[in-house]
Tab-separated table of C-alpha atoms and ligand atoms in Angstrom:
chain	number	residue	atom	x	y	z
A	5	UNK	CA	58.392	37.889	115.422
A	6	UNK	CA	55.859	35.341	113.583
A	7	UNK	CA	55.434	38.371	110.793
A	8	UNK	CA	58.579	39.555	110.872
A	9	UNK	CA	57.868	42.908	112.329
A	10	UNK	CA	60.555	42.686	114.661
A	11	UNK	CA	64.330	41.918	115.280
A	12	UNK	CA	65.183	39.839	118.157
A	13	UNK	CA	68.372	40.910	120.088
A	14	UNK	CA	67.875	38.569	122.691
A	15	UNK	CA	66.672	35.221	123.744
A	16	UNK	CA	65.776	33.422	127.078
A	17	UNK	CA	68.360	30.826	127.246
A	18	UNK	CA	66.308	28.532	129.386
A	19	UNK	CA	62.764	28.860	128.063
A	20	UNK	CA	61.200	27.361	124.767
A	21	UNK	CA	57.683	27.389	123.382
A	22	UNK	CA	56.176	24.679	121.373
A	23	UNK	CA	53.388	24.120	118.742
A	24	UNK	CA	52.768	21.252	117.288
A	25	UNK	CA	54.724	21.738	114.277
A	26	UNK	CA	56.723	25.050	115.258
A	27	UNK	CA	59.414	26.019	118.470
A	28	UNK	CA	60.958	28.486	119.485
A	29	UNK	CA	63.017	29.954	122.349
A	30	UNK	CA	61.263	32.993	123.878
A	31	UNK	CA	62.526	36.770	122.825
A	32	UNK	CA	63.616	38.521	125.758
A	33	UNK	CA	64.522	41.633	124.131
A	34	UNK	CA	63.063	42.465	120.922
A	35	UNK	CA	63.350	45.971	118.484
A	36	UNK	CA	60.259	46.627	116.151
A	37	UNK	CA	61.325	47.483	112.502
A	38	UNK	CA	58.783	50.075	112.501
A	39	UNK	CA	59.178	53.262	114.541
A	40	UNK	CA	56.566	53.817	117.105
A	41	UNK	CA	55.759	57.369	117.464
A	42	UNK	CA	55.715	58.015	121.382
A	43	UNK	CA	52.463	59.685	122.066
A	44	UNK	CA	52.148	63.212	122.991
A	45	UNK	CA	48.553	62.606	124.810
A	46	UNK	CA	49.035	60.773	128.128
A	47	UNK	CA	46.550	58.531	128.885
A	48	UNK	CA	45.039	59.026	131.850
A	49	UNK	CA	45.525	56.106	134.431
A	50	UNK	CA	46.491	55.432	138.247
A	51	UNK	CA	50.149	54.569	137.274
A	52	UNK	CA	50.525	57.702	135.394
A	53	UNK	CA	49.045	59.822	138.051
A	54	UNK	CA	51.099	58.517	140.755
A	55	UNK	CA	54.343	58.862	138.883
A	56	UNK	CA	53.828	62.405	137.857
A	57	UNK	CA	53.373	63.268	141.696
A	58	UNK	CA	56.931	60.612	141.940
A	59	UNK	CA	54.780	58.552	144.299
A	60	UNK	CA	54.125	61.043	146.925
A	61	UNK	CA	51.435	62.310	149.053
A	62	UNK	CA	50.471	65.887	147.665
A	63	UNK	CA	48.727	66.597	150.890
A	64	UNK	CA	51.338	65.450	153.716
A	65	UNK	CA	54.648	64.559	151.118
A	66	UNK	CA	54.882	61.256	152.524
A	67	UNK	CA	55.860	58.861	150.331
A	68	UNK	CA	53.216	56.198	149.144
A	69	UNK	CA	54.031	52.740	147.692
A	70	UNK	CA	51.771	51.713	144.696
A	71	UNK	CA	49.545	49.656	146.533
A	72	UNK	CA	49.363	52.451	149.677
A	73	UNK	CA	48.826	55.270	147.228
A	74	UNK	CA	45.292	56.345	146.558
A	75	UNK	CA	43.888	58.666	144.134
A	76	UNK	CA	42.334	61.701	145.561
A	77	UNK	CA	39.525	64.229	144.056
A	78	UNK	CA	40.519	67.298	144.739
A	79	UNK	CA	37.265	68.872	143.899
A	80	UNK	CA	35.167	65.816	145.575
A	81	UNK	CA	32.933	63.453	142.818
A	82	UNK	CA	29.490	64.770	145.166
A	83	UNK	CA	30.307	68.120	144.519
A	84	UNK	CA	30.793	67.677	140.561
A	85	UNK	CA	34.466	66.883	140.151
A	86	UNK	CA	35.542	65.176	137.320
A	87	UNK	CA	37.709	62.064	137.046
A	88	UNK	CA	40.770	63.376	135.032
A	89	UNK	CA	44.390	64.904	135.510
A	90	UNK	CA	43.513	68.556	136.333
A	91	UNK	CA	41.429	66.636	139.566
A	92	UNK	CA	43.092	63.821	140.734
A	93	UNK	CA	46.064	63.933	142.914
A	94	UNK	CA	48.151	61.030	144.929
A	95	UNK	CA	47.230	60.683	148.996
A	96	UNK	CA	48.126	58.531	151.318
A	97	UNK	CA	45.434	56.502	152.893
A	98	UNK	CA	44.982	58.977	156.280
A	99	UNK	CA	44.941	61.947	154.424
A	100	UNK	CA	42.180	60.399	151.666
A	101	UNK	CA	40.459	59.426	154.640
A	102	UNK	CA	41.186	63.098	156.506
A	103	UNK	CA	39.896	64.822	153.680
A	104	UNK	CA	36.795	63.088	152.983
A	105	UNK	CA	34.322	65.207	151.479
A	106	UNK	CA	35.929	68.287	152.587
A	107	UNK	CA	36.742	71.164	150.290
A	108	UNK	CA	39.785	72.878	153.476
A	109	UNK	CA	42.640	70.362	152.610
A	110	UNK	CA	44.290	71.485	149.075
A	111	UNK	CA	47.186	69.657	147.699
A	112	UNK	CA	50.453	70.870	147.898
A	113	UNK	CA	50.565	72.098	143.519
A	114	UNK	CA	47.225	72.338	141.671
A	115	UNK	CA	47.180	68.841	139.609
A	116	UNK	CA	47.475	69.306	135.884
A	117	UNK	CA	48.052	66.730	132.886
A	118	UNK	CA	51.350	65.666	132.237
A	119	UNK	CA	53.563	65.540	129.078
A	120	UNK	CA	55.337	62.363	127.973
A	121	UNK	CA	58.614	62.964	128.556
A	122	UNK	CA	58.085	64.358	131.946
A	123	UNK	CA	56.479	61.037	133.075
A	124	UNK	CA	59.737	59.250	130.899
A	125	UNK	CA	61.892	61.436	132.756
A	126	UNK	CA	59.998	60.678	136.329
A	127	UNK	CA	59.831	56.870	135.631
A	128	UNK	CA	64.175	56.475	134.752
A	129	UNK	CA	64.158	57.989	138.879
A	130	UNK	CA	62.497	55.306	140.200
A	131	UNK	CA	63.668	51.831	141.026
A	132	UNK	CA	62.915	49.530	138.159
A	133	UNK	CA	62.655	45.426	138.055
A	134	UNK	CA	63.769	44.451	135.261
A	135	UNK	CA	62.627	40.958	133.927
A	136	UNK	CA	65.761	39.791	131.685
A	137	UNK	CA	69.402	41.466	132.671
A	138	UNK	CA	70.279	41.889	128.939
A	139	UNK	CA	67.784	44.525	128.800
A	140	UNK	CA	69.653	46.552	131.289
A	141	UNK	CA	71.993	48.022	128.453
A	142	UNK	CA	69.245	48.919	126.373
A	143	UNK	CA	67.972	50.796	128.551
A	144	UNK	CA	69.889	54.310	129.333
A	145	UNK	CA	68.718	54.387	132.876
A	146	UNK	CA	71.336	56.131	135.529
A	147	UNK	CA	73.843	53.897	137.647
A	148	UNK	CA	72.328	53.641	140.754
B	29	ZN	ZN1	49.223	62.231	153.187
């Protein structure tokens, strides 16, 4: 906002920050001026592994929360597995525990890497907090 690489379409009524010689109220939506390209690489993280398997157990199908949900090795770290998409899969915590360092349990689809819009696609399905409620027509998500 400071370098004017961004349009502010709305502002926190109630909350103000302060310098010593500069104020403002606090953006609560803002648009950038420039267009940022969405990336085709997904980075590989927790979040996006959980989403892409929509938060479920890919052993049993339960469904996990976020802080229930582990990340499994499908091909175990001891027995050369990498860290990565096409080897990590959601579990719930008995079924992590069940499987151990056992090769018998296999996950209900082979894990692969997923493509951005498939995880945008996943994440507008889920429940969503939304900090400010003047985002919530910004942001094309279905009536729920
Ligand atoms: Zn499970």
């Amino acid at each position: 906002m400071y370098n004017d690489k961004c349009t502010v379409l709305e502002w926190y009524d109630d909350w103000m920050v302060r310098s010593a010689n500069w104020e403002t109220k606090v953006p609560a939506v803002i648009m950038l001026k420039d267009y940022v390209r969405s990336k085709s690489m997904v980075r590989f993280s927790k979040s996006n592994v959980y989403l892409r398997d929509m938060y479920k157990c890919q052993y049993c199908n339960t469904p996990v929360t976020r802080s229930a949900a582990t990340m499994d090795h499908v091909q175990p770290v001891s027995k050369g597995g990498k860290t990565n998409f096409e080897n990590i899969v959601t579990a719930c915590g008995p079924c992590n525990t069940r499987k151990g360092n056992k090769l018998l349990m296999k996950p209900m689809y082979p894990p692969y890497r997923p493509g951005y819009w498939e995880l945008v696609r996943k994440r507008k399905q889920l429940p969503l907090t939304v900090k400010h409620p003047s985002w919530n027509q910004w942001l094309d998500l279905e009536p729920v």
